[in-house]
Amino acid sequence: MWGHFFVLSVVVATALGGEVSIPPNALRNGMKERFRTGTFSPEFQQLLQSMGMAHKFRSNVEEREDDIVCQLCNELIDPILKKYEVERLPLDIVWHIALTRTEKGSETICPIIGQGYGCSGIGLADWSINIPPGSSNINHGVVSGEELQAVLLTDIHYDPYYEAGSLATCNLPVCCTVNTVPAYPEDAAGFWGDYRDCDTAFRTIDDALTFISAQHTDLDFVYYTGDVIHHRVWNTSIDANTNDLRLIFDRLDAAFPNIPIYSVLGNHEPHPLNVFAPLEVQDDALSTQWLFDLSADIWSKWLDEDALATVRLGGYYTVLVKPGFRIVAINSNVAYTFNWWLLYDDVDPYGQLQWLADTLYQAELNGERVHILSHVPSNGGSTYSIWSREYRRVIDRFAGIISGAFNGHSHNDELILYHSLENPSQPISVAWNGGSLTTFSDKNPNYKLFKIDAENFEVVDYEVWAFNLTSANLTPDITPDWFMLYSFKDVYGLSGAAPQDVRQLALNMASDRSVVEQYFRFSSRYADTALSGGCNDGCLRNLLCKLLRSEFNDYTQCLELTPEW
Ligand SMILES: *[C@@H]1O[C@H](CO)[C@@H](O)[C@H](O)[C@H]1NC(C)=O
Ligand SMILES: *[C@@H]1O[C@H](CO)[C@@H](O)[C@H](O)[C@H]1NC(C)=O
Ligand SMILES: [Zn+2]
Ligand SMILES: [Zn+2]
């Protein structure tokens, strides 16, 4: 049943990644055919392929400006919803939404799923959260000279069906699958991973964790910012995801037996992926409760009862690591525009942003400093616009006590510099993306080692550790040669990693393209295929503008810093 759903997401996502123009009605007819016969026609399959279906999860899709999506959305959503009604198909999410929210049609749906493409609609009501008055005193920078160390690991995307030597160019969302055979040797999947659309073999995860735990023997904590599950999106089930999540967290626990691991959920963890149902939806076939309960069970090694209680209510929590230092972990996947439940109710899912504001307010009263963990970055083209704006308001209010924020999802080594609402050129906070352990796509696997001030928990510096996949695959019998690719402060010649230092980095990037080029090379950890693809002038500007975006669609600082670009 959820196949229809998958088709819809494939069509929309495909169009996001596609560069070719689509013949009028081709998609609509293809979808009709799919509903009638249950299969794609060969012509439709060919169309999907020509639109770059295999690349539909590429990380830069959100940067594409294209009105195809709005058009598609308007063209497709209503017929699809109607079809579900007419055929009396079994309950599933779209059906449920269509039944219980009959007033919703393309005019409310397209502004959400097509927001990055300027789809506007009349159906959406605005909302906001209550932020306690006041402002926190912003005083960032290192104070004590004594350092804690934390590893940030993210986006493992474990593929239980990865097989070395299998077909790496299969034209499905993910390849390198057991029992597929390449026609040519160059199409064969590498032993330690593959730059093409392939996820991570267990041996590579095992090797990474063996290396990290042997190399860094003085860790204080580990952050995991989500996406344990593979991109084999048609091949998930509650049972299979449960097994994979347990397996990977057991392996993490074994690697760091005496160190707390603080994690958040990724958008790939649910079944089907991306969807986080409201708590009022209790039907087992639709509810996300299994994932919240499972996470509470797995994370009970590291979290207290109060934290586990909110994990069960939406996958978010807060924990006091030590007096004066608190972690707040949120489930930002709810705001990912592929969370179809936004179409059902988009107002602060799980009351989470209000909880975040209240939690930070309490932390401020207690004199605590805070790290925020999340999966989906708050400023992305696929982060729901109202949520993204409200999140930014929270950061703006509490930037003074937020010593660091950490996320994942994009698979790029990148960062976000948030600027003040009142004074748009004043930098106030930074969110660091961990990159990814998966090679999906055109990436060298990596993790980050953060140095953190032991007194105010500010980020002092970080190191990126990676290996060269091309070189590792030449010698399958030898484990990959992990090395330190760079240290942030050194390589960019900065005096620290505080918001004002990152502002300096942004100014350097704006005035010297070679700095952005360096940032580009690091984003894939010098993956050979990414380097050979290159990054033209527009691409470089996008990188800088993404860094400068404090919320969805906010180009204020981009325009200020790159007027002549
Ligand atoms: C996933 O695919 C594998 C290999 O084709 C198959 O054995 C397994 O049953 C599938 N699992 C699910 C949950 O679809
Ligand atoms: C990675 O290793 C391959 C094979 O040794 C080499 O040709 C390539 O230049 C290396 N890539 C980088 C970015 O150093
Ligand atoms: Zn991911
Ligand atoms: Zn993700």
Coordinates of C-alpha atoms and ligand atoms in Angstrom, one line a residue:
M1 CA 0.0 0.0 0.0
W2 CA 2.6 2.5 0.9
G3 CA 4.0 1.8 -2.6
H4 CA 1.8 4.6 -3.8
F5 CA 3.4 6.8 -1.3
F6 CA 6.8 5.8 -2.4
V7 CA 5.9 6.5 -6.0
L8 CA 4.8 10.0 -5.0
S9 CA 8.0 10.7 -3.1
V10 CA 10.1 9.3 -5.9
V11 CA 8.3 11.4 -8.5
V12 CA 8.6 14.6 -6.4
A13 CA 12.2 13.9 -5.3
T14 CA 13.2 12.8 -8.8
A15 CA 11.9 16.0 -10.2
L16 CA 13.9 17.9 -7.6
G17 CA 17.1 16.2 -8.8
G18 CA 16.2 16.1 -12.5
E19 CA 17.8 18.4 -15.0
V20 CA 15.7 17.4 -18.0
S21 CA 12.3 18.8 -18.9
I22 CA 9.3 16.6 -18.5
P23 CA 6.8 16.1 -21.3
P24 CA 3.4 17.5 -20.4
N25 CA 1.2 14.9 -18.7
A26 CA 3.9 12.2 -18.9
L27 CA 4.1 11.9 -15.1
R28 CA 0.4 12.1 -14.7
N29 CA -0.2 9.3 -17.2
G30 CA 2.6 7.3 -15.8
M31 CA 1.1 7.5 -12.4
K32 CA -2.4 6.6 -13.7
E33 CA -0.9 3.6 -15.3
R34 CA 0.8 2.7 -12.1
F35 CA -2.5 2.9 -10.2
R36 CA -4.3 0.8 -12.8
T37 CA -1.7 -1.9 -13.4
G38 CA 0.4 -1.8 -10.2
T39 CA 3.6 -1.4 -12.2
F40 CA 5.5 1.2 -14.0
S41 CA 5.4 1.0 -17.8
P42 CA 8.8 0.7 -19.4
E43 CA 8.4 4.2 -20.9
F44 CA 7.7 5.6 -17.4
Q45 CA 10.7 3.8 -16.0
Q46 CA 12.8 5.2 -18.7
L47 CA 11.4 8.7 -18.0
L48 CA 12.3 8.3 -14.3
Q49 CA 15.8 7.2 -15.2
S50 CA 16.3 10.1 -17.6
M51 CA 15.2 12.4 -14.9
G52 CA 18.1 11.2 -12.7
M53 CA 16.1 8.9 -10.4
A54 CA 19.2 7.2 -9.2
H55 CA 20.4 10.6 -7.9
K56 CA 17.2 11.6 -6.2
F57 CA 18.8 11.8 -2.8
R58 CA 21.8 13.9 -3.8
S59 CA 22.5 16.4 -1.1
N60 CA 22.5 19.4 -3.3
V61 CA 19.0 18.9 -4.7
E62 CA 17.7 21.5 -2.4
E63 CA 19.8 24.1 -4.0
R64 CA 18.1 23.7 -7.4
E65 CA 15.7 26.4 -8.3
D66 CA 13.0 24.9 -10.4
D67 CA 9.3 25.4 -10.8
I68 CA 8.7 22.0 -12.2
V69 CA 8.0 20.7 -8.7
C70 CA 5.2 23.2 -8.0
Q71 CA 3.6 22.4 -11.3
L72 CA 4.0 18.7 -10.7
C73 CA 2.7 19.0 -7.2
N74 CA -0.4 20.9 -8.3
E75 CA -0.9 18.4 -11.1
L76 CA -0.5 15.3 -9.1
I77 CA -1.7 15.7 -5.5
D78 CA -5.4 16.1 -6.2
P79 CA -5.7 13.1 -8.6
I80 CA -3.7 11.0 -6.1
L81 CA -5.8 11.9 -3.1
K82 CA -9.0 11.4 -5.2
K83 CA -7.8 8.0 -6.3
Y84 CA -7.2 6.8 -2.8
E85 CA -10.8 7.7 -1.9
V86 CA -12.4 6.1 -4.9
E87 CA -10.6 2.8 -4.6
R88 CA -11.2 2.4 -0.9
L89 CA -7.7 1.4 -0.4
P90 CA -6.6 0.1 3.0
L91 CA -5.7 2.6 5.6
D92 CA -2.4 4.3 5.2
I93 CA -1.1 7.7 5.8
V94 CA -2.2 9.5 2.7
W95 CA -5.6 7.8 3.0
H96 CA -5.8 8.8 6.6
I97 CA -4.9 12.4 5.8
A98 CA -7.3 12.5 2.9
L99 CA -10.2 11.1 5.0
T100 CA -9.7 13.2 8.1
R101 CA -8.6 16.4 6.5
T102 CA -10.8 16.5 3.4
E103 CA -10.3 20.2 3.2
K104 CA -6.6 19.6 2.3
G105 CA -5.7 19.7 -1.3
S106 CA -2.9 21.0 -3.5
E107 CA -3.4 24.5 -2.1
T108 CA -2.3 23.4 1.4
I109 CA 0.0 20.5 0.4
C110 CA 2.1 22.1 -2.3
P111 CA 3.3 25.0 -0.2
I112 CA 4.8 22.5 2.2
I113 CA 6.3 19.9 -0.1
G114 CA 7.2 22.4 -2.8
Q115 CA 8.3 25.3 -0.5
G116 CA 11.9 25.2 -1.8
Y117 CA 10.6 25.9 -5.3
G118 CA 8.5 28.9 -4.4
C119 CA 5.2 27.0 -4.5
S120 CA 2.8 29.3 -2.7
G121 CA -0.6 28.5 -1.4
I122 CA -3.6 30.0 0.4
G123 CA -4.4 27.1 2.6
L124 CA -1.7 27.4 5.2
A125 CA -2.3 29.2 8.5
D126 CA 0.6 30.8 10.3
W127 CA 1.6 29.8 13.8
S128 CA 4.2 30.8 16.4
I129 CA 5.5 29.6 19.7
N130 CA 5.7 31.6 23.0
I131 CA 9.2 32.7 23.7
P132 CA 9.9 34.1 27.3
P133 CA 10.9 37.7 27.3
G134 CA 14.5 38.7 27.9
S135 CA 17.7 38.1 26.0
S136 CA 20.7 36.1 27.0
N137 CA 24.0 37.8 27.3
I138 CA 26.1 36.7 24.4
N139 CA 29.6 36.0 25.4
H140 CA 31.2 33.3 23.4
G141 CA 34.8 32.1 23.4
V142 CA 37.1 29.9 25.3
V143 CA 37.6 30.5 29.0
S144 CA 39.4 27.8 30.9
G145 CA 42.0 26.4 28.6
E146 CA 41.1 22.9 29.8
E147 CA 39.5 20.7 27.2
L148 CA 36.9 18.0 26.9
Q149 CA 36.8 15.8 23.8
A150 CA 33.7 14.5 22.0
V151 CA 33.4 12.5 18.9
L152 CA 30.6 13.5 16.5
L153 CA 29.5 10.6 14.3
T154 CA 26.6 10.7 12.0
D155 CA 24.7 9.1 9.1
I156 CA 26.0 5.6 9.2
H157 CA 23.3 4.3 6.9
Y158 CA 24.1 0.6 7.5
D159 CA 23.2 -1.6 4.6
P160 CA 22.7 -5.2 5.6
Y161 CA 22.6 -6.2 1.9
Y162 CA 25.8 -4.5 0.8
E163 CA 28.0 -6.8 -1.2
A164 CA 31.5 -6.1 -2.5
G165 CA 31.7 -6.9 -6.3
S166 CA 27.9 -6.4 -6.9
L167 CA 26.5 -3.9 -9.3
A168 CA 27.2 -0.3 -8.2
T169 CA 25.3 1.4 -11.1
C170 CA 21.8 -0.2 -10.8
N171 CA 19.6 2.9 -11.3
L172 CA 17.8 2.3 -8.1
P173 CA 18.0 4.8 -5.1
V174 CA 20.7 2.5 -3.7
C175 CA 22.9 -0.1 -5.3
C176 CA 25.8 -2.4 -4.4
T177 CA 23.2 -5.1 -3.4
V178 CA 23.8 -8.8 -2.9
N179 CA 22.9 -10.9 -5.9
T180 CA 23.3 -8.2 -8.5
V181 CA 26.0 -8.6 -11.1
P182 CA 28.0 -5.9 -12.9
A183 CA 28.5 -6.3 -16.7
Y184 CA 31.8 -4.5 -16.5
P185 CA 34.5 -4.6 -13.9
E186 CA 34.3 -0.8 -13.4
D187 CA 30.7 -1.2 -12.3
A188 CA 31.6 -3.4 -9.4
A189 CA 31.0 -2.3 -5.8
G190 CA 34.2 -1.6 -3.8
F191 CA 35.2 -3.7 -0.8
W192 CA 35.1 -0.8 1.8
G193 CA 32.3 1.2 0.1
D194 CA 31.6 2.9 -3.2
Y195 CA 31.3 6.5 -4.3
R196 CA 28.2 5.8 -6.3
D197 CA 24.7 5.5 -4.6
C198 CA 25.7 2.9 -2.1
D199 CA 25.5 2.7 1.7
T200 CA 27.7 1.2 4.3
A201 CA 28.7 -2.4 4.8
F202 CA 29.0 -3.6 8.4
R203 CA 32.7 -4.2 8.0
T204 CA 33.3 -0.5 7.3
I205 CA 31.3 0.5 10.4
D206 CA 33.1 -2.0 12.5
D207 CA 36.4 -0.7 11.2
A208 CA 35.5 2.9 11.9
L209 CA 34.5 2.2 15.5
T210 CA 37.6 0.0 16.1
F211 CA 39.7 2.9 14.8
I212 CA 38.0 5.6 16.7
S213 CA 38.0 3.9 20.1
A214 CA 41.7 2.9 19.7
Q215 CA 42.8 6.4 18.4
H216 CA 41.0 8.6 21.0
T217 CA 41.3 7.0 24.4
D218 CA 40.3 10.1 26.3
L219 CA 36.8 10.8 25.1
D220 CA 34.2 12.4 27.4
F221 CA 31.2 11.7 25.3
V222 CA 30.0 10.6 21.9
Y223 CA 27.3 12.3 19.8
Y224 CA 25.4 10.4 17.1
T225 CA 23.2 12.7 15.0
G226 CA 21.0 10.1 13.3
D227 CA 20.3 8.0 10.2
V228 CA 21.3 4.5 11.1
I229 CA 19.1 3.0 8.4
H230 CA 20.0 2.6 4.8
H231 CA 18.6 4.4 1.7
R232 CA 17.0 1.1 0.5
V233 CA 13.7 2.9 1.1
W234 CA 11.4 0.3 -0.4
N235 CA 13.0 -2.4 1.8
T236 CA 12.2 -1.2 5.3
S237 CA 9.9 -2.8 7.9
I238 CA 9.5 -2.3 11.6
D239 CA 11.2 -5.6 12.3
A240 CA 14.1 -5.0 9.9
N241 CA 14.7 -1.4 11.2
T242 CA 14.5 -2.6 14.7
N243 CA 17.2 -5.2 14.1
D244 CA 19.4 -2.8 12.3
L245 CA 19.0 -0.1 15.0
R246 CA 19.8 -2.6 17.8
L247 CA 22.8 -4.0 15.9
I248 CA 24.4 -0.6 15.3
F249 CA 23.7 0.7 18.8
D250 CA 25.1 -2.5 20.3
R251 CA 28.2 -2.0 18.3
L252 CA 28.5 1.6 19.4
D253 CA 28.1 0.6 23.0
A254 CA 30.8 -2.0 22.6
A255 CA 33.2 0.5 21.1
F256 CA 32.6 3.1 23.9
P257 CA 31.7 1.0 26.9
N258 CA 32.4 3.7 29.5
I259 CA 31.4 6.8 27.6
P260 CA 27.9 8.1 27.3
I261 CA 26.5 8.2 23.8
Y262 CA 23.9 10.9 23.1
S263 CA 21.8 10.3 20.0
V264 CA 19.0 11.6 17.9
L265 CA 16.7 9.9 15.4
G266 CA 17.3 10.4 11.7
N267 CA 14.6 10.7 9.0
H268 CA 15.5 7.2 7.8
E269 CA 14.7 5.5 11.1
P270 CA 10.9 5.3 10.7
H271 CA 9.0 2.9 8.5
P272 CA 8.1 4.1 6.0
L273 CA 11.0 6.6 6.1
N274 CA 10.5 10.3 6.9
V275 CA 7.1 10.0 8.6
F276 CA 6.5 10.9 12.2
A277 CA 2.8 10.6 13.1
P278 CA 1.1 12.8 15.7
L279 CA 0.6 11.0 19.0
E280 CA -3.2 11.1 18.6
V281 CA -2.8 8.6 15.7
Q282 CA -2.8 5.3 17.5
D283 CA -3.5 2.9 14.7
D284 CA -0.5 0.5 14.7
A285 CA -0.1 0.7 11.0
L286 CA 0.4 4.4 11.1
S287 CA 1.8 5.2 14.5
T288 CA 5.5 6.0 15.1
Q289 CA 5.2 4.9 18.7
W290 CA 7.2 1.7 18.1
L291 CA 10.3 3.8 17.1
F292 CA 10.0 6.1 20.2
D293 CA 9.6 3.1 22.5
L294 CA 12.5 1.3 20.8
S295 CA 14.7 4.3 21.1
A296 CA 13.8 4.8 24.8
D297 CA 14.7 1.1 25.3
I298 CA 18.1 1.3 23.4
W299 CA 19.1 4.7 24.9
S300 CA 18.2 3.8 28.4
K301 CA 21.9 2.9 28.8
W302 CA 22.7 6.6 28.6
L303 CA 19.6 8.5 29.6
D304 CA 17.7 9.0 32.8
E305 CA 13.9 8.3 33.3
D306 CA 12.9 11.9 32.7
A307 CA 14.7 11.9 29.3
L308 CA 13.2 8.6 28.3
A309 CA 9.8 9.9 29.1
T310 CA 10.0 12.6 26.4
V311 CA 11.7 10.2 24.0
R312 CA 8.5 8.2 24.1
L313 CA 6.5 11.3 23.4
G314 CA 8.3 12.3 20.2
G315 CA 11.9 11.3 20.2
Y316 CA 13.3 14.4 22.0
Y317 CA 14.9 14.8 25.4
T318 CA 17.2 16.8 27.7
V319 CA 19.8 15.6 30.1
L320 CA 22.1 17.3 32.5
V321 CA 25.5 15.9 31.7
K322 CA 27.1 17.5 34.7
P323 CA 26.3 20.5 36.9
G324 CA 26.2 23.5 34.5
F325 CA 26.1 21.5 31.3
R326 CA 23.0 20.3 29.6
I327 CA 22.3 18.5 26.3
V328 CA 19.0 19.1 24.5
A329 CA 18.3 16.6 21.7
I330 CA 15.5 17.3 19.3
N331 CA 13.7 15.4 16.6
S332 CA 14.0 17.9 13.8
N333 CA 12.8 15.3 11.3
V334 CA 9.3 16.3 12.1
A335 CA 10.0 19.5 10.1
Y336 CA 11.5 17.7 7.1
T337 CA 9.0 18.4 4.3
F338 CA 8.9 14.7 3.4
N339 CA 7.3 14.1 6.7
W340 CA 3.8 13.7 5.2
W341 CA 2.1 14.2 8.5
L342 CA 2.9 17.9 8.2
L343 CA 0.1 17.9 5.7
Y344 CA -2.2 16.6 8.4
D345 CA -1.1 19.0 11.1
D346 CA 1.9 21.3 10.7
V347 CA 1.6 23.3 14.0
D348 CA 4.7 22.6 16.1
P349 CA 4.6 18.8 15.9
Y350 CA 4.8 17.1 19.4
G351 CA 4.8 20.6 20.9
Q352 CA 8.5 20.2 20.6
L353 CA 9.6 23.8 19.8
Q354 CA 7.6 25.1 22.7
W355 CA 9.3 22.5 24.9
L356 CA 12.7 23.6 23.5
A357 CA 12.0 27.2 24.4
D358 CA 10.8 26.3 27.8
T359 CA 13.7 23.9 28.4
L360 CA 16.3 26.6 27.4
Y361 CA 14.5 29.1 29.6
Q362 CA 14.9 26.8 32.6
A363 CA 18.5 26.2 31.7
E364 CA 19.1 29.9 31.6
L365 CA 17.5 30.3 35.0
N366 CA 19.8 27.5 36.3
G367 CA 22.9 29.1 34.9
E368 CA 23.6 26.2 32.5
R369 CA 25.3 26.0 29.1
V370 CA 23.7 23.9 26.4
H371 CA 24.6 21.8 23.4
I372 CA 21.8 21.1 20.9
L373 CA 21.7 17.9 18.9
S374 CA 19.4 17.4 15.9
H375 CA 19.4 15.5 12.6
V376 CA 17.9 17.7 9.9
P377 CA 19.7 21.1 9.8
S378 CA 17.2 23.9 10.7
N379 CA 18.0 26.1 7.7
G380 CA 17.6 23.7 4.8
G381 CA 15.4 24.0 1.7
S382 CA 13.5 21.0 2.9
T383 CA 13.0 22.2 6.5
Y384 CA 9.4 23.4 6.8
S385 CA 9.5 27.2 6.6
I386 CA 7.4 28.1 9.6
W387 CA 9.2 25.6 11.8
S388 CA 12.6 26.9 10.6
R389 CA 11.6 30.5 11.4
E390 CA 10.4 29.6 14.9
Y391 CA 13.5 27.5 15.6
R392 CA 15.6 30.5 14.6
R393 CA 13.6 32.7 17.0
V394 CA 14.5 30.3 19.8
I395 CA 18.2 30.3 18.9
D396 CA 18.1 34.1 18.7
R397 CA 16.7 34.4 22.2
F398 CA 18.9 31.8 23.9
A399 CA 22.1 32.1 21.8
G400 CA 24.0 33.2 24.9
I401 CA 23.7 29.9 26.7
I402 CA 24.0 27.7 23.6
S403 CA 27.7 26.6 23.4
G404 CA 27.3 24.4 20.4
A405 CA 24.9 22.7 18.1
F406 CA 25.5 19.5 16.1
N407 CA 23.6 18.0 13.2
G408 CA 23.8 15.6 10.2
H409 CA 21.6 14.6 7.3
S410 CA 23.3 16.4 4.5
H411 CA 26.4 14.1 4.5
N412 CA 28.4 17.2 3.9
D413 CA 31.1 18.6 6.2
E414 CA 29.5 22.0 6.6
L415 CA 28.2 24.5 9.2
I416 CA 25.5 27.1 9.8
L417 CA 26.3 30.5 11.1
Y418 CA 23.2 32.1 12.7
H419 CA 22.9 35.8 12.8
S420 CA 20.9 38.0 15.2
L421 CA 17.3 39.0 14.2
E422 CA 17.8 42.5 15.6
N423 CA 21.2 43.1 14.2
P424 CA 21.5 41.0 11.0
S425 CA 25.3 41.1 10.7
Q426 CA 25.9 40.0 14.3
P427 CA 26.9 36.3 14.4
I428 CA 25.3 34.6 17.5
S429 CA 25.5 30.9 17.1
V430 CA 27.0 28.0 15.1
A431 CA 25.7 24.5 14.2
W432 CA 28.3 22.0 13.1
N433 CA 27.4 19.2 10.7
G434 CA 29.2 15.9 11.3
G435 CA 29.5 14.9 7.6
S436 CA 28.8 11.1 7.3
L437 CA 30.1 7.7 7.7
T438 CA 28.3 6.6 4.6
T439 CA 29.9 7.2 1.2
F440 CA 26.4 8.1 -0.2
S441 CA 27.2 9.7 -2.5
D442 CA 30.6 10.8 -3.6
K443 CA 31.9 11.0 0.0
N444 CA 34.9 9.7 1.9
P445 CA 33.7 8.3 5.3
N446 CA 34.4 10.6 8.2
Y447 CA 33.8 11.6 11.8
K448 CA 34.7 14.7 13.8
L449 CA 36.6 15.1 17.0
F450 CA 35.5 18.2 19.0
K451 CA 37.6 20.0 21.6
I452 CA 35.3 21.6 24.1
D453 CA 36.1 24.1 26.8
A454 CA 35.7 22.3 30.1
E455 CA 34.2 25.3 31.8
N456 CA 31.7 26.9 29.4
F457 CA 31.4 24.0 27.0
E458 CA 32.2 26.2 24.0
V459 CA 33.6 24.5 20.9
V460 CA 37.4 25.3 20.9
D461 CA 38.3 23.5 17.6
Y462 CA 37.6 20.2 15.8
E463 CA 39.4 17.7 13.7
V464 CA 38.0 15.8 10.8
W465 CA 39.2 12.2 10.4
A466 CA 38.6 10.3 7.1
F467 CA 40.0 7.8 4.8
N468 CA 40.5 7.8 1.0
L469 CA 38.0 5.3 -0.4
T470 CA 39.7 4.9 -3.7
S471 CA 42.9 3.9 -2.0
A472 CA 41.2 1.7 0.6
N473 CA 39.5 -0.3 -2.1
L474 CA 42.8 -1.1 -3.8
T475 CA 43.8 -3.2 -0.8
P476 CA 40.7 -5.0 0.5
D477 CA 42.8 -7.2 2.8
I478 CA 44.1 -4.2 4.7
T479 CA 41.9 -2.0 6.8
P480 CA 41.4 1.6 5.6
D481 CA 44.1 4.1 6.4
W482 CA 42.2 6.7 8.6
F483 CA 44.0 10.0 8.9
M484 CA 43.4 13.5 10.2
L485 CA 42.3 15.5 7.2
Y486 CA 42.4 18.9 8.9
S487 CA 41.9 20.9 12.1
F488 CA 39.4 23.7 11.7
K489 CA 41.3 26.5 13.4
D490 CA 44.6 25.7 11.7
V491 CA 43.4 25.1 8.2
Y492 CA 41.3 28.3 8.0
G493 CA 43.8 30.4 10.1
L494 CA 41.2 31.3 12.7
S495 CA 41.7 32.2 16.4
G496 CA 38.8 30.0 17.5
A497 CA 35.5 28.4 16.6
A498 CA 33.2 30.9 18.2
P499 CA 30.5 32.7 16.1
Q500 CA 32.7 35.7 15.6
D501 CA 35.5 33.4 14.3
V502 CA 33.1 31.7 11.9
R503 CA 32.0 35.2 10.8
Q504 CA 35.6 35.9 10.0
L505 CA 35.7 32.7 8.0
A506 CA 32.6 33.7 6.0
L507 CA 34.2 37.1 5.3
N508 CA 37.4 35.3 4.1
M509 CA 35.3 33.1 1.9
A510 CA 33.4 36.1 0.4
S511 CA 36.6 37.9 -0.4
D512 CA 38.7 34.9 -1.6
R513 CA 37.3 32.1 -3.7
S514 CA 40.1 29.8 -2.8
V515 CA 38.8 29.6 0.7
V516 CA 35.4 28.5 -0.5
E517 CA 37.1 26.0 -2.8
Q518 CA 38.9 24.6 0.2
Y519 CA 35.5 24.4 2.0
F520 CA 34.1 22.6 -1.0
R521 CA 36.9 20.0 -1.1
F522 CA 36.4 19.3 2.6
S523 CA 32.7 19.0 2.2
S524 CA 33.2 15.5 0.7
R525 CA 36.4 14.9 2.6
Y526 CA 38.4 15.1 -0.7
A527 CA 36.4 12.3 -2.3
D528 CA 37.9 11.7 -5.7
T529 CA 34.6 11.7 -7.6
A530 CA 33.4 14.8 -5.9
L531 CA 36.7 16.6 -6.7
S532 CA 36.6 15.6 -10.3
G533 CA 33.0 16.8 -10.5
G534 CA 34.2 20.2 -9.3
C535 CA 32.2 23.2 -8.1
N536 CA 31.6 26.2 -10.4
D537 CA 31.1 29.8 -9.3
G538 CA 27.4 29.4 -8.7
C539 CA 28.1 26.2 -6.7
L540 CA 30.7 28.0 -4.6
R541 CA 28.3 30.9 -3.9
N542 CA 25.6 28.4 -2.8
L543 CA 28.0 26.8 -0.3
L544 CA 28.7 30.2 1.3
C545 CA 25.1 31.2 1.2
K546 CA 24.0 28.0 2.8
L547 CA 26.5 28.6 5.6
L548 CA 25.0 32.1 6.1
R549 CA 21.4 31.1 6.1
S550 CA 19.8 31.5 9.6
E551 CA 16.5 30.0 8.4
F552 CA 14.8 28.7 5.4
N553 CA 15.0 31.1 2.5
D554 CA 16.9 33.8 4.4
Y555 CA 19.4 35.3 2.0
T556 CA 20.1 38.5 4.0
Q557 CA 23.7 37.8 4.8
C558 CA 24.3 36.0 1.5
L559 CA 23.3 39.2 -0.3
E560 CA 25.3 41.4 2.1
L561 CA 28.5 39.4 1.8
T562 CA 28.4 38.4 -1.9
P563 CA 26.9 41.5 -3.6
E564 CA 29.2 41.4 -6.6
W565 CA 29.5 37.6 -6.9
Ligands
LIG1 C1 14.8 -6.6 1.8 O1 15.4 -7.1 0.6 C2 16.0 -8.4 0.9 C3 16.9 -8.8 -0.3 O2 16.2 -8.7 -1.5 C4 15.0 -9.4 1.3 O3 15.5 -10.6 1.6 C5 14.2 -8.9 2.5 O4 13.2 -9.7 2.9 C6 13.7 -7.5 2.3 N1 13.2 -6.9 3.5 C7 12.1 -6.2 3.6 C8 11.6 -5.8 4.9 O5 11.4 -5.8 2.6
LIG2 C1 43.1 8.7 -3.2 O1 43.8 7.6 -3.5 C2 44.0 7.4 -4.9 C3 44.6 6.0 -5.1 O2 45.8 5.9 -4.3 C4 44.8 8.5 -5.5 O3 44.9 8.3 -6.9 C5 44.0 9.8 -5.2 O4 44.8 10.9 -5.7 C6 43.7 10.0 -3.7 N1 42.9 11.1 -3.6 C7 43.3 12.2 -2.9 C8 42.3 13.3 -2.9 O5 44.4 12.3 -2.4
ZN3 ZN 21.6 10.5 6.0
ZN4 ZN 18.8 12.2 7.0

